[in-house]
Amino acid sequence: MKTKYFIPFCLILIFGIHFAFMNFKMFFSSGSLISEELVQTRTKLEKEKLKTEVAYYELESLRQQVAINLPGNILPKEYPVRNLASITRSNVKNPLSQFEGDRLFREGKAYFRQKDYIKSNELLSNLILNYRYSPHLPEAYFLLIEGFYQIEDFETCLEELDVMINQFPDNELTGYAMLRMGQIFEKRERLDDAKSIYQSVIQSFKNKELKKQAQILFDGLSL
Amino acid sequence: MKNRVVRCTQILLFVLSFTLEVDVGAESHVSLLTQKKPLNYPQNCDSNTSDCGYKTYPERKYLLKVPKGTLTLGSDSIVVRKSDARYALVKGMVMFNGEFDFVIETPMGTIKTRTPHSDLIIEKSDGSYIIKVILGEAEIDPLGSNTSIRVLAGYENRLSGVNDRGVATTAFPKPIDVSTFFQTWASLYSGDKNQFEKDLTQFKISHSRAVQAISEVYSETSDREIASYEHAMKLRNERIKKDTEERTKIRKMFERRLKGMD
């Protein structure tokens, strides 16, 4: 009888010890924690890769779209294009920075359209400060100036306008921004200054619409 | 007593053998292991969310069920859902099995299935996309072009970046290069062995047709090349002959003048 139960007893005992050992091992060992952390880190890394690849894909799509829209007479003459690229590319070390600049501009413009000037100003200031080689810089300055004008922060508006006039003196948007400058002077009853600004716009810019607007504002003051 | 001890030792050894950690690492799998859940971006997006990105881990595949069929993502691949029947291939490779009018988007153009049952593999390689049609038919719409390019079963074509004419480049269609193709196909395949054999037989037929057709094209092209070369040689010889005749004529004229015959 005793022999009959000996082997099952031994087996149960061994299984019990083995089970307890495995549980204790799991409980006291830090290996499981490390492997869990490893899995989490790997997942995080893969997610980052996913984000980056999607961003690169969008950038590539944009590049291809730009390529089909380039006028045919520019592309065969590779030298000027390359020449231009050699000037601009050295400063855009990371293509993602240009992508990020585009994103800031897009979002800033969207907020501007929604009349959320504080948010749009924040994003556009960030773009101007950190992405100096963005092709959207003149428009960003213009929207920023307009944003400050709308929230009636005229001092900052004039400061930004001063920078814009220095950096983009020939850009039509600078002309439009100067009209805002004239209007600020009008509000401050500096009518002579406003007049000289309007005259300067009429004389310096070729855009007919811009000239017409400057003329209307000038005539309004002369009455 | 001795037997009992031996018996117990054997049982003990048998039980302890379970505690040994045995790792069996296979060098390569014929079919990739299926990932339970792909990585998503944005977080927790699903098959109803537009612009939802899916990613597989290296050496894993994932079967994405779409309304028009199944999209299998290969190892370390990324797709972005644009709509139910439109996905963008961002990285790696995908295999699509399903109905017509399923679109795979790339920066250089789109690839659309054209037959009720289509099997195709699209792979991103060195900035280009290689389209391999196993069964059915697909259509490539290169960016900037108004004409579509058909890719028949057994053929492959390449879609590359926009050229100086403002059109995405496509290559000359050619039979699928089978040197690495079967390994790729098998790694993405998720049906049973018998089905794979059937598909393989069907592919073999269409591939041999493609090889035969393309060999005829090559033969025709080389015949044309030879004919155009022969024609050019004929023209050259005629020109040389004419020049010689003219020179002879002028020389004779001078000779006549010198002799005072004119």
Coordinates of C-alpha atoms in Angstrom, one line a residue:
Chain A
M1 CA 0.0 0.0 0.0
K2 CA 2.8 2.3 1.0
T3 CA 4.7 1.6 -2.2
K4 CA 1.5 2.3 -4.2
Y5 CA 1.4 5.9 -3.0
F6 CA 5.2 6.6 -3.0
I7 CA 5.6 7.4 -6.6
P8 CA 2.6 9.7 -7.0
F9 CA 3.6 11.5 -3.7
C10 CA 7.1 12.0 -5.1
L11 CA 5.7 13.4 -8.4
I12 CA 3.4 15.8 -6.6
L13 CA 6.2 16.9 -4.4
I14 CA 8.5 17.5 -7.4
F15 CA 5.9 19.4 -9.3
G16 CA 5.1 21.5 -6.3
I17 CA 8.7 22.4 -5.7
H18 CA 9.2 23.1 -9.4
F19 CA 6.1 25.3 -9.5
A20 CA 7.1 27.2 -6.4
F21 CA 10.7 27.6 -7.8
M22 CA 9.4 29.0 -11.1
N23 CA 7.1 31.5 -9.3
F24 CA 9.8 32.7 -6.9
K25 CA 12.2 33.0 -9.8
M26 CA 9.7 35.2 -11.7
F27 CA 8.9 37.3 -8.6
F28 CA 12.5 38.0 -7.5
S29 CA 14.1 38.2 -10.9
S30 CA 14.4 41.6 -12.5
G31 CA 14.8 40.0 -15.9
S32 CA 11.1 40.1 -16.6
L33 CA 10.9 43.8 -15.8
I34 CA 13.9 44.6 -18.1
S35 CA 12.4 42.5 -20.9
E36 CA 9.1 44.3 -20.5
E37 CA 10.9 47.7 -20.6
L38 CA 12.8 46.5 -23.7
V39 CA 9.5 45.6 -25.4
Q40 CA 8.1 49.0 -24.5
T41 CA 11.2 50.9 -25.8
R42 CA 11.1 48.9 -29.0
T43 CA 7.5 49.7 -29.6
K44 CA 8.2 53.4 -28.9
L45 CA 11.1 53.3 -31.3
E46 CA 9.1 51.6 -34.0
K47 CA 6.3 54.2 -33.6
E48 CA 8.9 57.0 -34.0
K49 CA 10.1 55.3 -37.2
L50 CA 6.6 55.1 -38.4
K51 CA 6.0 58.8 -37.8
T52 CA 9.3 59.7 -39.5
E53 CA 8.7 57.5 -42.5
V54 CA 5.2 59.0 -43.0
A55 CA 6.7 62.5 -42.8
Y56 CA 9.3 61.6 -45.4
Y57 CA 6.6 60.1 -47.6
E58 CA 4.6 63.3 -47.5
L59 CA 7.8 65.3 -48.2
E60 CA 8.5 63.0 -51.2
S61 CA 4.9 63.5 -52.5
L62 CA 5.3 67.2 -52.2
R63 CA 8.7 67.1 -54.1
Q64 CA 7.1 65.0 -56.9
Q65 CA 4.1 67.4 -57.1
V66 CA 6.5 70.4 -57.3
A67 CA 8.5 68.6 -60.0
I68 CA 5.4 68.2 -62.3
N69 CA 4.4 71.8 -61.8
L70 CA 7.8 73.2 -62.6
P71 CA 7.7 74.9 -66.0
G72 CA 9.3 72.8 -68.7
N73 CA 11.7 75.5 -69.8
I74 CA 13.4 75.5 -66.4
L75 CA 14.1 71.9 -66.0
P76 CA 16.3 71.2 -69.0
K77 CA 18.5 74.1 -68.1
E78 CA 19.9 72.4 -65.0
Y79 CA 22.6 74.9 -64.2
P80 CA 20.6 77.7 -62.7
V81 CA 18.4 75.3 -60.8
R82 CA 21.5 73.6 -59.3
N83 CA 23.0 76.9 -58.7
L84 CA 20.0 78.0 -56.7
A85 CA 19.9 74.7 -54.9
S86 CA 23.6 75.1 -53.9
I87 CA 22.7 78.4 -52.3
T88 CA 19.7 77.2 -50.4
R89 CA 20.4 73.5 -49.7
S90 CA 23.5 74.1 -47.5
N91 CA 21.4 75.9 -45.0
V92 CA 18.7 73.3 -45.0
K93 CA 20.7 70.4 -43.6
N94 CA 17.7 68.4 -42.6
P95 CA 14.8 68.1 -45.0
L96 CA 12.6 67.6 -42.1
S97 CA 13.3 71.1 -40.9
Q98 CA 11.8 72.4 -44.1
F99 CA 8.8 70.1 -43.7
E100 CA 8.4 71.4 -40.1
G101 CA 8.6 75.0 -41.3
D102 CA 5.8 74.2 -43.9
R103 CA 3.7 72.6 -41.2
L104 CA 4.0 75.7 -38.9
F105 CA 3.1 78.0 -41.7
R106 CA 0.1 75.9 -42.7
E107 CA -1.2 75.7 -39.2
G108 CA -0.5 79.4 -38.5
K109 CA -2.4 80.3 -41.6
A110 CA -5.3 78.1 -40.6
Y111 CA -5.6 79.8 -37.2
F112 CA -5.4 83.1 -38.9
R113 CA -8.3 82.2 -41.1
Q114 CA -10.2 81.2 -38.0
K115 CA -9.4 84.6 -36.6
D116 CA -7.4 83.0 -33.7
Y117 CA -4.7 85.6 -34.0
I118 CA -2.9 84.8 -30.8
K119 CA -2.3 81.2 -31.8
S120 CA -1.4 82.1 -35.4
N121 CA 1.0 84.8 -34.1
E122 CA 2.7 82.2 -31.9
L123 CA 3.2 79.7 -34.7
L124 CA 4.3 82.3 -37.2
S125 CA 6.8 83.8 -34.7
N126 CA 8.2 80.3 -34.1
L127 CA 8.5 79.8 -37.9
I128 CA 10.3 83.2 -38.3
L129 CA 12.6 82.5 -35.4
N130 CA 13.6 78.9 -36.1
Y131 CA 13.2 78.4 -39.9
R132 CA 14.9 81.4 -41.5
Y133 CA 15.2 79.7 -44.8
S134 CA 11.6 78.8 -45.2
P135 CA 10.1 80.0 -48.5
H136 CA 7.0 81.2 -46.6
L137 CA 8.9 83.8 -44.7
P138 CA 7.5 87.0 -46.5
E139 CA 3.9 85.7 -46.2
A140 CA 4.5 84.7 -42.5
Y141 CA 5.7 88.2 -41.7
F142 CA 2.7 89.7 -43.5
L143 CA 0.3 87.4 -41.6
L144 CA 2.1 88.1 -38.3
I145 CA 1.9 91.9 -38.9
E146 CA -1.8 91.6 -39.8
G147 CA -2.3 89.4 -36.7
F148 CA -0.7 92.0 -34.4
Y149 CA -2.8 94.7 -36.1
Q150 CA -6.0 92.8 -35.5
I151 CA -5.3 92.4 -31.8
E152 CA -4.3 96.0 -31.7
D153 CA -0.7 95.4 -30.6
F154 CA 0.5 98.2 -32.7
E155 CA 4.0 98.6 -31.3
T156 CA 5.0 95.0 -32.1
C157 CA 3.2 95.3 -35.4
L158 CA 5.5 98.3 -36.3
E159 CA 8.6 96.5 -35.0
E160 CA 7.9 93.4 -37.2
L161 CA 7.1 95.7 -40.2
D162 CA 10.4 97.4 -39.8
V163 CA 12.2 94.0 -40.0
M164 CA 10.0 93.0 -43.0
I165 CA 10.9 96.3 -44.9
N166 CA 14.6 95.6 -44.3
Q167 CA 14.5 92.0 -45.3
F168 CA 12.0 92.0 -48.2
P169 CA 11.9 95.6 -49.6
D170 CA 10.7 94.5 -53.0
N171 CA 8.0 92.1 -52.0
E172 CA 4.4 93.1 -52.7
L173 CA 3.3 91.9 -49.3
T174 CA 5.7 94.4 -47.8
G175 CA 3.7 97.1 -49.7
Y176 CA 0.4 95.8 -48.2
A177 CA 2.0 95.7 -44.8
M178 CA 3.1 99.3 -45.2
L179 CA -0.5 100.3 -45.8
R180 CA -1.3 98.9 -42.4
M181 CA 1.6 101.0 -41.1
G182 CA 0.0 104.1 -42.6
Q183 CA -3.3 103.1 -41.0
I184 CA -1.6 102.8 -37.6
F185 CA -0.2 106.3 -38.1
E186 CA -3.6 107.6 -39.0
K187 CA -5.0 106.1 -35.8
R188 CA -2.3 108.0 -33.9
E189 CA -3.1 111.1 -35.8
R190 CA 0.3 111.3 -37.4
L191 CA -1.3 112.1 -40.7
D192 CA 1.8 113.5 -42.4
D193 CA 3.7 110.3 -41.7
A194 CA 0.8 108.3 -43.0
K195 CA 0.7 110.3 -46.2
S196 CA 4.4 109.8 -46.8
I197 CA 4.0 106.1 -46.3
Y198 CA 1.2 105.9 -48.9
Q199 CA 3.2 108.0 -51.3
S200 CA 6.2 105.8 -50.8
V201 CA 4.0 102.7 -51.6
I202 CA 2.6 104.4 -54.8
Q203 CA 6.2 105.3 -56.0
S204 CA 8.0 102.1 -55.0
F205 CA 5.7 99.2 -56.1
K206 CA 4.5 98.2 -59.5
N207 CA 1.4 96.2 -58.5
K208 CA -1.6 98.1 -59.8
E209 CA -4.0 96.9 -57.1
L210 CA -1.6 97.9 -54.4
K211 CA -1.0 101.3 -55.9
K212 CA -4.8 101.8 -56.2
Q213 CA -5.4 101.0 -52.6
A214 CA -2.5 103.3 -51.5
Q215 CA -3.9 106.1 -53.7
I216 CA -7.4 105.7 -52.2
L217 CA -6.0 105.9 -48.6
F218 CA -3.8 108.9 -49.6
D219 CA -6.8 110.7 -51.2
G220 CA -8.9 110.0 -48.1
L221 CA -6.3 111.8 -46.0
S222 CA -6.0 114.7 -48.5
L223 CA -9.8 115.5 -48.3
Chain B
M1 CA 15.0 -1.2 -4.1
K2 CA 17.6 -0.5 -6.7
N3 CA 15.0 -0.5 -9.5
R4 CA 12.9 2.0 -7.5
V5 CA 15.8 4.4 -7.1
V6 CA 16.6 4.1 -10.9
R7 CA 12.9 4.7 -11.6
C8 CA 12.7 7.7 -9.3
T9 CA 15.9 9.2 -10.8
Q10 CA 14.4 8.8 -14.3
I11 CA 11.2 10.5 -13.3
L12 CA 13.2 13.3 -11.6
L13 CA 15.3 13.8 -14.7
F14 CA 12.2 13.9 -16.9
V15 CA 10.6 16.6 -14.7
L16 CA 13.7 18.7 -14.4
S17 CA 14.2 18.7 -18.2
F18 CA 11.2 21.0 -18.3
T19 CA 13.2 23.7 -16.5
L20 CA 15.8 23.8 -19.2
E21 CA 15.4 26.8 -21.5
V22 CA 15.6 25.6 -25.0
D23 CA 15.7 28.3 -27.7
V24 CA 15.2 27.1 -31.3
G25 CA 16.1 29.9 -33.7
A26 CA 15.3 29.2 -37.3
E27 CA 17.6 30.9 -39.8
S28 CA 14.8 31.9 -42.1
H29 CA 11.1 31.1 -42.4
V30 CA 9.5 30.3 -45.7
S31 CA 6.5 32.4 -44.6
L32 CA 7.0 35.3 -42.3
L33 CA 5.4 35.1 -38.9
T34 CA 2.1 37.0 -38.6
Q35 CA 2.1 39.9 -36.2
K36 CA -0.9 39.9 -33.9
K37 CA -1.5 43.7 -34.1
P38 CA 0.3 46.3 -36.2
L39 CA 1.6 49.5 -34.8
N40 CA -0.7 52.4 -35.5
Y41 CA -0.2 56.1 -36.0
P42 CA -2.0 58.2 -34.8
Q43 CA -2.5 56.3 -31.6
N44 CA -5.4 53.8 -31.6
C45 CA -6.6 54.7 -35.1
D46 CA -8.4 51.9 -36.9
S47 CA -9.6 50.8 -40.4
N48 CA -12.3 53.4 -40.3
T49 CA -10.0 56.3 -39.6
S50 CA -8.6 58.1 -42.6
D51 CA -4.8 58.7 -42.7
C52 CA -4.2 55.8 -40.3
G53 CA -0.7 54.5 -40.6
Y54 CA 0.1 50.8 -40.0
K55 CA 3.6 49.3 -39.5
T56 CA 5.0 45.8 -39.1
Y57 CA 8.1 44.8 -37.2
P58 CA 11.1 43.4 -39.1
E59 CA 10.6 39.7 -40.1
R60 CA 6.8 39.9 -39.4
K61 CA 3.8 40.3 -41.7
Y62 CA 0.3 41.5 -41.1
L63 CA -2.9 40.7 -42.9
L64 CA -5.0 43.8 -43.2
K65 CA -8.6 43.0 -44.1
V66 CA -10.0 45.7 -46.4
P67 CA -13.5 45.7 -48.0
K68 CA -12.0 44.8 -51.4
G69 CA -9.7 42.0 -50.2
T70 CA -6.6 41.5 -48.1
L71 CA -3.6 43.7 -48.0
T72 CA -0.6 41.8 -46.6
L73 CA 2.2 44.0 -45.2
G74 CA 5.6 42.6 -45.5
S75 CA 8.6 42.8 -43.1
D76 CA 9.2 46.3 -41.7
S77 CA 6.6 47.8 -44.0
I78 CA 4.4 50.9 -43.6
V79 CA 1.0 51.7 -45.2
V80 CA -1.3 54.7 -44.7
R81 CA -5.0 54.3 -45.1
K82 CA -6.5 57.0 -47.3
S83 CA -10.0 55.4 -47.7
D84 CA -11.5 51.9 -47.8
A85 CA -10.2 51.2 -51.3
R86 CA -7.1 53.4 -51.2
Y87 CA -3.8 52.9 -49.3
A88 CA -0.5 54.6 -49.6
L89 CA 2.7 52.5 -49.5
V90 CA 5.2 54.4 -47.5
K91 CA 7.9 51.7 -46.9
G92 CA 8.7 48.1 -47.6
M93 CA 6.3 45.9 -49.6
V94 CA 2.7 44.8 -49.7
M95 CA 0.7 42.1 -51.4
F96 CA -2.9 42.7 -52.4
N97 CA -5.3 39.9 -53.1
G98 CA -8.8 41.0 -54.0
E99 CA -11.2 42.8 -56.3
F100 CA -10.7 45.5 -58.9
D101 CA -10.5 49.2 -58.3
F102 CA -8.3 48.9 -55.2
V103 CA -5.7 51.7 -55.3
I104 CA -2.2 51.8 -53.9
E105 CA -0.8 55.3 -53.8
T106 CA 2.8 56.3 -54.1
P107 CA 4.4 59.7 -54.5
M108 CA 5.1 59.0 -58.2
G109 CA 1.5 57.8 -59.1
T110 CA -1.1 55.2 -58.3
I111 CA -1.5 51.5 -59.0
K112 CA -5.0 50.2 -59.4
T113 CA -6.3 46.6 -59.7
R114 CA -8.4 46.0 -62.9
T115 CA -9.7 42.5 -62.7
P116 CA -12.3 40.8 -60.4
H117 CA -9.5 38.8 -58.8
S118 CA -6.0 40.3 -58.7
D119 CA -2.9 39.4 -56.9
L120 CA 0.0 41.8 -57.0
I121 CA 3.1 42.7 -55.0
I122 CA 4.4 46.2 -54.8
E123 CA 7.8 46.9 -53.4
K124 CA 9.6 50.1 -52.6
S125 CA 13.2 49.8 -53.6
D126 CA 15.8 52.6 -54.0
G127 CA 13.2 55.3 -54.2
S128 CA 11.2 53.5 -56.9
Y129 CA 8.2 51.2 -56.7
I130 CA 8.3 47.8 -58.4
I131 CA 4.9 46.4 -59.4
K132 CA 4.7 42.6 -59.9
V133 CA 1.4 41.2 -61.0
I134 CA 0.9 37.6 -60.1
L135 CA -2.7 37.1 -61.2
G136 CA -5.2 39.4 -62.9
E137 CA -4.2 42.8 -64.2
A138 CA -3.1 46.2 -62.8
E139 CA -2.9 49.7 -64.1
I140 CA -0.3 52.3 -63.3
D141 CA -1.2 56.0 -63.5
P142 CA 2.1 57.9 -63.4
L143 CA 2.1 61.3 -61.9
G144 CA 1.8 64.1 -64.5
S145 CA 0.7 61.7 -67.3
N146 CA -2.7 61.3 -68.9
T147 CA -2.1 57.8 -70.1
S148 CA -2.3 54.7 -67.9
I149 CA 0.1 51.7 -68.3
R150 CA -1.3 48.2 -68.0
V151 CA 0.6 45.5 -66.2
L152 CA -0.5 42.0 -67.1
A153 CA -0.1 38.8 -65.0
G154 CA 3.5 37.6 -65.0
Y155 CA 4.9 41.0 -65.7
E156 CA 6.6 43.6 -63.6
N157 CA 7.2 47.3 -64.1
R158 CA 8.9 50.1 -62.3
L159 CA 7.5 53.5 -61.3
S160 CA 10.2 56.1 -60.6
G161 CA 10.4 59.8 -59.9
V162 CA 9.2 62.7 -62.2
N163 CA 11.5 63.3 -65.1
D164 CA 12.5 66.5 -66.9
R165 CA 9.2 66.4 -68.9
G166 CA 7.2 66.6 -65.7
V167 CA 6.0 63.0 -65.9
A168 CA 6.8 60.1 -63.5
T169 CA 9.0 57.5 -65.2
T170 CA 7.9 54.0 -65.9
A171 CA 10.2 51.2 -67.3
F172 CA 9.6 48.9 -70.2
P173 CA 7.4 46.0 -68.9
K174 CA 9.3 42.7 -68.5
P175 CA 8.5 39.3 -67.1
I176 CA 8.9 39.0 -63.4
D177 CA 12.4 38.2 -62.3
V178 CA 11.9 34.9 -60.6
S179 CA 15.3 34.7 -59.0
T180 CA 14.0 36.3 -55.7
F181 CA 10.4 36.5 -56.5
F182 CA 9.2 33.1 -55.2
Q183 CA 10.9 33.7 -51.8
T184 CA 9.1 37.0 -51.5
W185 CA 5.8 35.6 -52.6
A186 CA 6.0 32.7 -50.2
S187 CA 7.0 34.9 -47.4
L188 CA 3.9 37.0 -47.8
Y189 CA 1.6 34.1 -48.7
S190 CA -1.0 33.1 -46.1
G191 CA -3.1 30.4 -47.7
D192 CA -2.4 26.7 -47.4
K193 CA 0.2 24.7 -49.3
N194 CA -2.3 23.2 -51.8
Q195 CA -3.7 26.6 -52.7
F196 CA -0.1 27.9 -53.1
E197 CA 0.7 25.1 -55.5
K198 CA -2.5 26.0 -57.6
D199 CA -1.6 29.7 -57.6
L200 CA 2.0 28.8 -58.6
T201 CA 0.8 26.6 -61.5
Q202 CA -1.4 29.5 -62.7
F203 CA 1.5 31.9 -62.3
K204 CA 3.8 29.6 -64.2
I205 CA 1.4 29.7 -67.2
S206 CA 1.1 33.5 -67.2
H207 CA 4.8 33.9 -66.6
S208 CA 5.8 31.6 -69.5
R209 CA 3.3 33.5 -71.7
A210 CA 5.0 36.8 -70.6
V211 CA 8.5 35.4 -71.3
Q212 CA 7.3 34.1 -74.8
A213 CA 5.6 37.4 -75.6
I214 CA 8.5 39.5 -74.5
S215 CA 11.0 37.3 -76.4
E216 CA 8.9 38.0 -79.5
V217 CA 9.1 41.7 -78.7
Y218 CA 12.8 41.4 -78.1
S219 CA 13.2 39.4 -81.3
E220 CA 11.2 42.0 -83.2
T221 CA 13.1 44.8 -81.7
S222 CA 16.5 43.2 -82.6
D223 CA 15.1 42.6 -86.1
R224 CA 14.2 46.2 -86.4
E225 CA 17.6 47.2 -85.0
I226 CA 19.3 45.0 -87.6
A227 CA 17.0 46.3 -90.4
S228 CA 17.6 49.9 -89.4
Y229 CA 21.4 49.3 -89.3
E230 CA 21.3 47.6 -92.7
H231 CA 19.2 50.5 -94.0
A232 CA 21.7 53.0 -92.6
M233 CA 24.6 51.1 -94.2
K234 CA 22.8 51.0 -97.5
L235 CA 22.2 54.8 -97.4
R236 CA 25.9 55.3 -96.4
N237 CA 27.1 53.2 -99.3
E238 CA 24.8 55.0 -101.7
R239 CA 26.1 58.3 -100.5
I240 CA 29.7 57.2 -100.8
K241 CA 28.9 56.0 -104.3
K242 CA 27.2 59.2 -105.3
D243 CA 30.1 61.3 -103.8
T244 CA 32.6 59.2 -105.8
E245 CA 30.6 59.6 -109.0
E246 CA 30.4 63.4 -108.5
R247 CA 34.1 63.6 -107.7
T248 CA 34.9 61.6 -110.8
K249 CA 32.5 63.8 -112.9
I250 CA 34.2 67.0 -111.6
R251 CA 37.7 65.6 -112.1
K252 CA 36.8 64.7 -115.7
M253 CA 35.3 68.2 -116.2
F254 CA 38.6 69.8 -115.0
E255 CA 40.6 67.4 -117.2
R256 CA 38.5 68.5 -120.2
R257 CA 39.0 72.2 -119.3
L258 CA 42.7 71.7 -118.9
K259 CA 42.9 70.0 -122.2
G260 CA 40.9 72.9 -123.8
M261 CA 38.2 70.6 -125.0
D262 CA 35.3 72.9 -123.7

